[in-house]
Tab-separated table of N, CA and C in Angstrom:
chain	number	residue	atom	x	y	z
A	1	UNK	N	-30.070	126.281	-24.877
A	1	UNK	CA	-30.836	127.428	-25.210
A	1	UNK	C	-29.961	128.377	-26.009
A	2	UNK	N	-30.730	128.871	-27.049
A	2	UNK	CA	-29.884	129.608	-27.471
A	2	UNK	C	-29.958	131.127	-27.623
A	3	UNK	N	-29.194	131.796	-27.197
A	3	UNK	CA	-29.425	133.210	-27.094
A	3	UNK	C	-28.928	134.392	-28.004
A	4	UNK	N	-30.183	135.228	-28.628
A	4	UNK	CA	-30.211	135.998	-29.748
A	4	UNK	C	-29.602	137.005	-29.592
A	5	UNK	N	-28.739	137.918	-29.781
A	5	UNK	CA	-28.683	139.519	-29.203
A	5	UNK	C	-29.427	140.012	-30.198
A	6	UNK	N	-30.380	140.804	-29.272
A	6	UNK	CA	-31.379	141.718	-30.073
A	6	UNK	C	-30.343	142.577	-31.299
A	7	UNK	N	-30.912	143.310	-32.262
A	7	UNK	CA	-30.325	144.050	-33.226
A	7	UNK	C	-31.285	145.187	-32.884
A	8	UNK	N	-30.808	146.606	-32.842
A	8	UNK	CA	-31.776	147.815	-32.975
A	8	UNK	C	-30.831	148.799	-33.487
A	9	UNK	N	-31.481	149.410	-34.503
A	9	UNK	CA	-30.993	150.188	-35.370
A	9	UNK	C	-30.414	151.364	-34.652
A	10	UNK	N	-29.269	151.875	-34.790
A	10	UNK	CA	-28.521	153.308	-34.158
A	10	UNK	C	-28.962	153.979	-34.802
A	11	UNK	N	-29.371	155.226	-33.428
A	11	UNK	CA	-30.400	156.136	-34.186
A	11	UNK	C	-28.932	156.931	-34.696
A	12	UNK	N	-29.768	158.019	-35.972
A	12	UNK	CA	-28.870	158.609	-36.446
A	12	UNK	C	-27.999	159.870	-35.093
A	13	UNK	N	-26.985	160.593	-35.669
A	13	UNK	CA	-26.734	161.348	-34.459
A	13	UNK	C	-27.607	162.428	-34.777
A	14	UNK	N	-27.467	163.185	-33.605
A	14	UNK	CA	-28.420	164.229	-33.498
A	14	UNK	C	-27.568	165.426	-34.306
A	15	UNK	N	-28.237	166.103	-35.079
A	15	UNK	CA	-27.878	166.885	-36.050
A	15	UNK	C	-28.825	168.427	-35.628
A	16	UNK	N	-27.849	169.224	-35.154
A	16	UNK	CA	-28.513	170.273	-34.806
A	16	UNK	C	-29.262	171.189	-36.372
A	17	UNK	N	-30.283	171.788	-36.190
A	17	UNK	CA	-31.013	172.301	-37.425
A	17	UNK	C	-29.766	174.005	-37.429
A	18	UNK	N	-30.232	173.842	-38.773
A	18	UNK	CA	-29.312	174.796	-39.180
A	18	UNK	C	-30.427	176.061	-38.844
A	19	UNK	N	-29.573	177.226	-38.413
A	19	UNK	CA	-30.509	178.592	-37.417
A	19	UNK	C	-31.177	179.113	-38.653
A	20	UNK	N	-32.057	179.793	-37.455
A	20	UNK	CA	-33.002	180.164	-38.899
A	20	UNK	C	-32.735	181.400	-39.520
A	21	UNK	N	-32.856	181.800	-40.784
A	21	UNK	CA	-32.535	182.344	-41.778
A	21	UNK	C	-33.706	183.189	-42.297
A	22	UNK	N	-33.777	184.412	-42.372
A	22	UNK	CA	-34.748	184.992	-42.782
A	22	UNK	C	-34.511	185.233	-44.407
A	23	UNK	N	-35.795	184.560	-45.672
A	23	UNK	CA	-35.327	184.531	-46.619
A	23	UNK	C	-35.255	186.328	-46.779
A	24	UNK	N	-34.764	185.966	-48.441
A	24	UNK	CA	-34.302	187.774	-48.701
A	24	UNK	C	-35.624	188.218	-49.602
A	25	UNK	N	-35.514	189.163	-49.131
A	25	UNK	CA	-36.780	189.981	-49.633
A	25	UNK	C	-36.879	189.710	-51.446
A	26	UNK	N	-37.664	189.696	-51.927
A	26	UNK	CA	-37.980	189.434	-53.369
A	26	UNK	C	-37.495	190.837	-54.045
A	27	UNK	N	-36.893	190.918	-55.541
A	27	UNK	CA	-36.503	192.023	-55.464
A	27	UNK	C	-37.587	193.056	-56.168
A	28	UNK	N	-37.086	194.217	-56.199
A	28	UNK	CA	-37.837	195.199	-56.512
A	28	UNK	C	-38.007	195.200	-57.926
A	29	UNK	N	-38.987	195.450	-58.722
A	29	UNK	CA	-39.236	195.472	-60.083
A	29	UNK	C	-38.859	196.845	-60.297
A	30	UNK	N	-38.189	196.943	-61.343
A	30	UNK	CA	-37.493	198.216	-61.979
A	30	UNK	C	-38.408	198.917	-61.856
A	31	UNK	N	-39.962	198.812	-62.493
A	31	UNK	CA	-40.653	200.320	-62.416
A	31	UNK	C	-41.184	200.417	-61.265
A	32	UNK	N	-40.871	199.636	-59.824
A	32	UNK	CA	-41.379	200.890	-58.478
A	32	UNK	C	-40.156	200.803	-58.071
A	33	UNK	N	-38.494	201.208	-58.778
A	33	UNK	CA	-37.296	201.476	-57.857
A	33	UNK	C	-37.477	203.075	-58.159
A	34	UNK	N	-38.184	203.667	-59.283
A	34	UNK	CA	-37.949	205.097	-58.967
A	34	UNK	C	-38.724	205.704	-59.472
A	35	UNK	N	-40.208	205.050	-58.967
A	35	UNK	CA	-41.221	205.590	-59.325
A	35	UNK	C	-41.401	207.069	-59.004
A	36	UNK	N	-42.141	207.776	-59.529
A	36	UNK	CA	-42.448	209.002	-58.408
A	36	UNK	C	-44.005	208.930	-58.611
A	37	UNK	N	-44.673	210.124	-57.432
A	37	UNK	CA	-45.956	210.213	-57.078
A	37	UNK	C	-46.263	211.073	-56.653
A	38	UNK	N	-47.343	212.160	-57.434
A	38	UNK	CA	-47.670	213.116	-56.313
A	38	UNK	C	-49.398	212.999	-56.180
A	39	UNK	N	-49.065	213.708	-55.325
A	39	UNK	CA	-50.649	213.865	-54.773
A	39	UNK	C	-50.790	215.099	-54.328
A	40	UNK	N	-51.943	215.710	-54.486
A	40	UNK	CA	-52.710	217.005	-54.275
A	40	UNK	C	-53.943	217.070	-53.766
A	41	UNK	N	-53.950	217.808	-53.015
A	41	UNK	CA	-55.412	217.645	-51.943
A	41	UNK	C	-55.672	218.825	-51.092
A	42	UNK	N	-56.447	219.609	-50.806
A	42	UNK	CA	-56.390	220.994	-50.026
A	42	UNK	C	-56.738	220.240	-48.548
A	43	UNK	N	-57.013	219.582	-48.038
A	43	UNK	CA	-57.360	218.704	-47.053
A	43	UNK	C	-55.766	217.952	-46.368
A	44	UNK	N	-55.461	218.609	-45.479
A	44	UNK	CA	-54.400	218.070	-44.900
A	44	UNK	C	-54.310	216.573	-44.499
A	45	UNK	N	-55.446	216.259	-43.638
A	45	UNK	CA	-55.568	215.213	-43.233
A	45	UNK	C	-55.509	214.017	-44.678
A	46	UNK	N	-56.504	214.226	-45.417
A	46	UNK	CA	-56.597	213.228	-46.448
A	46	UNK	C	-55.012	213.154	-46.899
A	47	UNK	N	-54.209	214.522	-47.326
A	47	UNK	CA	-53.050	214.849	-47.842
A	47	UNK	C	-52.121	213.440	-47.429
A	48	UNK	N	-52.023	214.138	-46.169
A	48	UNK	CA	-50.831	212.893	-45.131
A	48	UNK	C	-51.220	211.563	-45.153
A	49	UNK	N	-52.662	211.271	-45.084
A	49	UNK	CA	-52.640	209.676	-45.043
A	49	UNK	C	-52.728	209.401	-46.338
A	50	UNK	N	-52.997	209.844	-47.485
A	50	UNK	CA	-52.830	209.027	-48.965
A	50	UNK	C	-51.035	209.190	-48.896
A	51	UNK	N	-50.405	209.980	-48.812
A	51	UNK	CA	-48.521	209.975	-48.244
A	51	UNK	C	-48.332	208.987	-48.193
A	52	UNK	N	-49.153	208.648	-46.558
A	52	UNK	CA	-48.360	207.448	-45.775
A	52	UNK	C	-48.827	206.140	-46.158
A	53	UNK	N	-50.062	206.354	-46.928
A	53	UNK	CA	-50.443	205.015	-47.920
A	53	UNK	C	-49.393	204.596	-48.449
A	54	UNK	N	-48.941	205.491	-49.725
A	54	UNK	CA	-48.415	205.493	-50.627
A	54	UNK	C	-46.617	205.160	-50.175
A	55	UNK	N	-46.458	205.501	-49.254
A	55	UNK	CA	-45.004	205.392	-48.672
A	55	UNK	C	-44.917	204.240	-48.709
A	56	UNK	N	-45.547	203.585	-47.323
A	56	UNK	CA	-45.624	202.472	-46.717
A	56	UNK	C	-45.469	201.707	-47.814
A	57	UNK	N	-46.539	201.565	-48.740
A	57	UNK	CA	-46.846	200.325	-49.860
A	57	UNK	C	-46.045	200.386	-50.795
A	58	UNK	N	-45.216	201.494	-51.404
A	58	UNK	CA	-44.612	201.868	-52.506
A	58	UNK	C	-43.400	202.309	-51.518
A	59	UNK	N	-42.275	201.331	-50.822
A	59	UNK	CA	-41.189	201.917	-50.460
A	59	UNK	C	-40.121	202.442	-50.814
A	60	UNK	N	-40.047	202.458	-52.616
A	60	UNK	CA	-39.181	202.516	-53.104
A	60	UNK	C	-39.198	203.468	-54.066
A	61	UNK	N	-40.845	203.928	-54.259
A	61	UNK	CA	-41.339	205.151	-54.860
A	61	UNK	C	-41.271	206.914	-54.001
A	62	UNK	N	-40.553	207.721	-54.495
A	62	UNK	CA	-41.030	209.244	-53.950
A	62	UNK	C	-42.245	209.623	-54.286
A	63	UNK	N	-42.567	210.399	-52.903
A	63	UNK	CA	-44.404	210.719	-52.711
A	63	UNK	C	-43.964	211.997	-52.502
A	64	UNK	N	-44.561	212.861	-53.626
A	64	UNK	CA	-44.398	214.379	-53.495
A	64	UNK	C	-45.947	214.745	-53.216
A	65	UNK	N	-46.062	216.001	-52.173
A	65	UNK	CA	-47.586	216.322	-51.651
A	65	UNK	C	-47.224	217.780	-52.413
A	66	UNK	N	-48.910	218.026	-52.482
A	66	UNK	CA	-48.843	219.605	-52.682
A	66	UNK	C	-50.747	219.887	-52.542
A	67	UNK	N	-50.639	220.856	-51.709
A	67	UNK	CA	-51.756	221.308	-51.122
A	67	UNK	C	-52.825	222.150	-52.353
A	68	UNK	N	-52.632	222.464	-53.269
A	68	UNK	CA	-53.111	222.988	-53.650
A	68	UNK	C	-53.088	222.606	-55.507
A	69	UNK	N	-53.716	223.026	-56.692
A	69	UNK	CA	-53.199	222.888	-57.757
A	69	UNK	C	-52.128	223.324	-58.297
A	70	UNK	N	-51.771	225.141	-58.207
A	70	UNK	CA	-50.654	225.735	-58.278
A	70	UNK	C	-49.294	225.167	-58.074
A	71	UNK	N	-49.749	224.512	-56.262
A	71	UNK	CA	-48.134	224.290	-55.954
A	71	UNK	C	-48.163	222.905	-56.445
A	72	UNK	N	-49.238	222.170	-57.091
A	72	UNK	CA	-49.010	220.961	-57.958
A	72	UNK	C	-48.289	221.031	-58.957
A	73	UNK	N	-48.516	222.300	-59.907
A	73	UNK	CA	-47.594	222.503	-61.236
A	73	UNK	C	-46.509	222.432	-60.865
A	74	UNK	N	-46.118	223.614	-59.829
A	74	UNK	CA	-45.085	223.482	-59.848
A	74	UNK	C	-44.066	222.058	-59.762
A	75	UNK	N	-44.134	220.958	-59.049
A	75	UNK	CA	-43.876	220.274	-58.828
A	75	UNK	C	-44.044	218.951	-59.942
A	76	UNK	N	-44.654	219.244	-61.003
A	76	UNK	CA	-45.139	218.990	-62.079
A	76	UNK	C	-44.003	219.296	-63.531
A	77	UNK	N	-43.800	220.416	-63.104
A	77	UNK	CA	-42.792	221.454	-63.890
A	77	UNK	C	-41.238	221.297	-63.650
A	78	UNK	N	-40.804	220.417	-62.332
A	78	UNK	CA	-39.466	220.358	-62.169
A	78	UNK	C	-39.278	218.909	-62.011
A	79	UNK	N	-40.119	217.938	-61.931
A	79	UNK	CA	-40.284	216.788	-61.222
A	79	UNK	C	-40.888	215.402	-62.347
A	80	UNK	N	-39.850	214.244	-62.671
A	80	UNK	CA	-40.858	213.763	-63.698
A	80	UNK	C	-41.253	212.574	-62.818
A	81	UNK	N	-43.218	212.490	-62.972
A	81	UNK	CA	-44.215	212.037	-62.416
A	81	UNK	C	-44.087	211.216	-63.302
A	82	UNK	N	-44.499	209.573	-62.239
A	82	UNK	CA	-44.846	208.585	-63.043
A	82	UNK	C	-46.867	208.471	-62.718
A	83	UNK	N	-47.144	208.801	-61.952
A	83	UNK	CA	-48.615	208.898	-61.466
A	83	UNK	C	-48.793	210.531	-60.831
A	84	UNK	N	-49.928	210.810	-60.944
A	84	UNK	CA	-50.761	212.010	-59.887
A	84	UNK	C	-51.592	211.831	-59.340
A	85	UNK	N	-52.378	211.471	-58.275
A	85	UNK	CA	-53.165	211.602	-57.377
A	85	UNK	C	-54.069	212.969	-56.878
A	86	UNK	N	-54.635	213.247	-57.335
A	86	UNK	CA	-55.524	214.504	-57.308
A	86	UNK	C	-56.706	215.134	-56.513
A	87	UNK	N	-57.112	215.614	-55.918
A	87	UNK	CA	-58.837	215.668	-55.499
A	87	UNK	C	-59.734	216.394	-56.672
A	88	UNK	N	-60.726	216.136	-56.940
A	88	UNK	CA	-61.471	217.014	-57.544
A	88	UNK	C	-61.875	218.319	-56.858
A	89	UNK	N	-62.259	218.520	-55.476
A	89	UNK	CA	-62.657	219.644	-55.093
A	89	UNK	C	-61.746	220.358	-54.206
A	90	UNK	N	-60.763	221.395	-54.975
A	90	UNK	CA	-59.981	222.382	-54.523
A	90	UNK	C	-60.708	223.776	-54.602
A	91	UNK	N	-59.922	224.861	-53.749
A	91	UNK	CA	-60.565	226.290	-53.842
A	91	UNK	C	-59.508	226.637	-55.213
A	92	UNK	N	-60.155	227.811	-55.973
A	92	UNK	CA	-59.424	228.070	-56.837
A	92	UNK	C	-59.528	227.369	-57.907
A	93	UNK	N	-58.673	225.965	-58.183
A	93	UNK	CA	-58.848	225.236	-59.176
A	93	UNK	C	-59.182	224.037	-58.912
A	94	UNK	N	-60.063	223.526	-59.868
A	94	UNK	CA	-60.130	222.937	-59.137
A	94	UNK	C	-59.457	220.774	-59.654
A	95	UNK	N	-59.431	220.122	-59.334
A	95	UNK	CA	-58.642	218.761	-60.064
A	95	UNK	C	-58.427	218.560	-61.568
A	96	UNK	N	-59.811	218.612	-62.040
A	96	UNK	CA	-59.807	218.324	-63.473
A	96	UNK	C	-58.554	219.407	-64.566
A	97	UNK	N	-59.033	220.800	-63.760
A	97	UNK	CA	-58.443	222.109	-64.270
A	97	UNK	C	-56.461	221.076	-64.074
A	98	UNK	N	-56.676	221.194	-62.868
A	98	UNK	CA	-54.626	220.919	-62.206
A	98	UNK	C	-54.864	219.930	-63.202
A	99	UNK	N	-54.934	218.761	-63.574
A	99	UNK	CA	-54.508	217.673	-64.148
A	99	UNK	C	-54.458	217.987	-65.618
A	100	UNK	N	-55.365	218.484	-66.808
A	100	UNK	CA	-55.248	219.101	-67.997
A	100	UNK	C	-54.302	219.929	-67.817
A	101	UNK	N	-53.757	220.729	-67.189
A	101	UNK	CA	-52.423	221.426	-67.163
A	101	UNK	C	-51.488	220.364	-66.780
A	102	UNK	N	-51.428	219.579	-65.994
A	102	UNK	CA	-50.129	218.902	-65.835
A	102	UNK	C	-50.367	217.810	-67.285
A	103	UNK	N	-51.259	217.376	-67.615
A	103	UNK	CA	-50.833	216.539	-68.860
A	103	UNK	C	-50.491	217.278	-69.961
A	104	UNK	N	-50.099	219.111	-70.091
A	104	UNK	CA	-50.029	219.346	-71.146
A	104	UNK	C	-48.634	219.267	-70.737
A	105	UNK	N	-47.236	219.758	-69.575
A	105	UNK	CA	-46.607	219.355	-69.151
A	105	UNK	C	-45.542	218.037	-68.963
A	106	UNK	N	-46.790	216.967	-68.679
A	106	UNK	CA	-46.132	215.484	-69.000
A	106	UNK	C	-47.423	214.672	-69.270
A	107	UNK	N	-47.230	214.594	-70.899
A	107	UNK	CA	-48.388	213.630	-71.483
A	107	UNK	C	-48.449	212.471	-70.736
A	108	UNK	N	-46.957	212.005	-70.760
A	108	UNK	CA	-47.245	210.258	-70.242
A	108	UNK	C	-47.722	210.320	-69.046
A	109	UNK	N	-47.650	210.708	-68.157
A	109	UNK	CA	-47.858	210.877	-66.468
A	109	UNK	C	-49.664	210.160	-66.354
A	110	UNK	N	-49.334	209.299	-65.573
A	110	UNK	CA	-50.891	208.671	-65.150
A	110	UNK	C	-51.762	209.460	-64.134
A	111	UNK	N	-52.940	209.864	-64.074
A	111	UNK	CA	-54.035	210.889	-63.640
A	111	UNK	C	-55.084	209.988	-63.041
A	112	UNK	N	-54.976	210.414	-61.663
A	112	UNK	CA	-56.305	209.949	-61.063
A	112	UNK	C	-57.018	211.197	-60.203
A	113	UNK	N	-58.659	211.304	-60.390
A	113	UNK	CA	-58.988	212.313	-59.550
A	113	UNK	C	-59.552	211.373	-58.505
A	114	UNK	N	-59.213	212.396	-57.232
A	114	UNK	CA	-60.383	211.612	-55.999
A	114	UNK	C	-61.701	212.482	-55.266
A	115	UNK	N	-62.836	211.745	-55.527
A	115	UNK	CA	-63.965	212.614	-55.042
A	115	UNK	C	-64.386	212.128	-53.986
A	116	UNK	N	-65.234	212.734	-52.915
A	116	UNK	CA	-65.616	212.037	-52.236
A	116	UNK	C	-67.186	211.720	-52.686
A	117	UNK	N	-67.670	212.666	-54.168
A	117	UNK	CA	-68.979	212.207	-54.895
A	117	UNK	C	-69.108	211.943	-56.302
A	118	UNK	N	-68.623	210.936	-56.557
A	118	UNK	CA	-68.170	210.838	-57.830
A	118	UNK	C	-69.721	210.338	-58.453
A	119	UNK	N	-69.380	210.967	-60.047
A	119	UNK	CA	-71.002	211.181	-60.881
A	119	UNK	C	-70.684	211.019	-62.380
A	120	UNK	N	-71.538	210.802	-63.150
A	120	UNK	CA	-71.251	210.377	-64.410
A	120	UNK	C	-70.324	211.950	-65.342
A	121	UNK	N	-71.476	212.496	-64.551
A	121	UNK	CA	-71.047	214.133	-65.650
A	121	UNK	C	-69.456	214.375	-64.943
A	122	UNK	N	-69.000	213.813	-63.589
A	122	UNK	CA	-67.618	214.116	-63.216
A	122	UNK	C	-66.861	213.546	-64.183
A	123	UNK	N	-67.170	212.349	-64.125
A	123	UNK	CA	-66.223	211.102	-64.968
A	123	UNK	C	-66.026	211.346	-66.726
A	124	UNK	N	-66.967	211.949	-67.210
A	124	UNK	CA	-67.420	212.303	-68.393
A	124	UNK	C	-66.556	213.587	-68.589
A	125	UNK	N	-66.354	214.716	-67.709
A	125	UNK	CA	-65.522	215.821	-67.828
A	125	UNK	C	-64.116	215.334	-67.842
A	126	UNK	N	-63.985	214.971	-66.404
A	126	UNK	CA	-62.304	214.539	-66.450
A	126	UNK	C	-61.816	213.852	-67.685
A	127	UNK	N	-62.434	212.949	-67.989
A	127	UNK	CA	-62.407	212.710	-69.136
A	127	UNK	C	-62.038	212.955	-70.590
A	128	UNK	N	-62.907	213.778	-70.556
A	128	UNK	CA	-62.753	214.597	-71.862
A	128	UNK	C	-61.591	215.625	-72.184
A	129	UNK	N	-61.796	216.126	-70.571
A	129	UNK	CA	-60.778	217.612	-70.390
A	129	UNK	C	-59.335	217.246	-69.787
A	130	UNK	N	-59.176	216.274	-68.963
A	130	UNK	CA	-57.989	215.525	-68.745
A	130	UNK	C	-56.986	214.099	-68.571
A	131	UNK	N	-58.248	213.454	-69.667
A	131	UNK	CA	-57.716	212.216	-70.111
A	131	UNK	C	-57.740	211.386	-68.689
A	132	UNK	N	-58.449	211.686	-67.924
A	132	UNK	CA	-58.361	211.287	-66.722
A	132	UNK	C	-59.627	209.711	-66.674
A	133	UNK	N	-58.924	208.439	-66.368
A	133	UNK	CA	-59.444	207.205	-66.454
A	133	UNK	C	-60.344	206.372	-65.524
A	134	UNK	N	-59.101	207.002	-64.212
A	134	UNK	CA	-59.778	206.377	-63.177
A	134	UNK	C	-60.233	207.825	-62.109
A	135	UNK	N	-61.385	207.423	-61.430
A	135	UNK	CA	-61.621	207.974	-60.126
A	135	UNK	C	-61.737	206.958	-59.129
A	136	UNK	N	-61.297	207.616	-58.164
A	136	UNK	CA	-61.834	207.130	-56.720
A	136	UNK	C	-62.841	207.859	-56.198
A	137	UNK	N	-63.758	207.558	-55.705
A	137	UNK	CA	-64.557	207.969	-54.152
A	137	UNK	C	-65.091	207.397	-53.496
């Protein structure tokens, strides 16, 4: 009789996995490393959470607030804006007014008003009077 010794393949050795590695964040595109942003709103509440929108999502952008149009210029006047964020309905002045003053200020600066009733004759003013493209409401 003749006797075979089985053959079975050696398993490979055990190879511990290399630890895990959290990849690296993708990098930042030059125009949101120093973006800036303000926003204006007489409404506190709305104020802080378009902020913390804007924080959160844009971490690498400054979010300047200002309650009112006035203290928008100002901030307008010392500060170069890559966007504005606006409301249309302030006491005093009211969005369309703040934003035609800040674009005489900084032409390039991007203009958005936010309504909570936005209408053709709104869109049609901002428009006209502050080059203003987009609304929200």
């Amino acid at each position: 009789m003749c006797h075979v010794q089985p053959q079975f393949d050696t398993p490979a050795p055990f190879e511990t996995p290399a630890p895990f590695e959290t990849p690296a964040p993708p990098p930042v595109p030059a125009i949101l490393r120093h973006q800036a942003v303000l926003v204006v709103d007489d409404n506190r509440d709305i104020l802080d959470s378009v902020e913390f929108l804007l924080s959160s999502s844009l971490r690498h952008a400054r979010v300047h607030t200002a309650a009112s149009g006035p203290d928008g210029l100002k901030i307008v006047a010392t500060t170069r804006l890559d966007l504005i964020l606006s409301d249309f309905t302030m006491p005093g002045m009211d969005g369309i007014e703040f934003l035609r003053q800040a674009l005489a200020i900084q032409p390039k600066v991007q203009r958005i008003i936010m309504t909570a009733d936005p209408n053709d004759e709104l869109a049609a003013r901002a428009l006209q009077v502050a080059g203003v493209k987009v609304i929200l409401g």
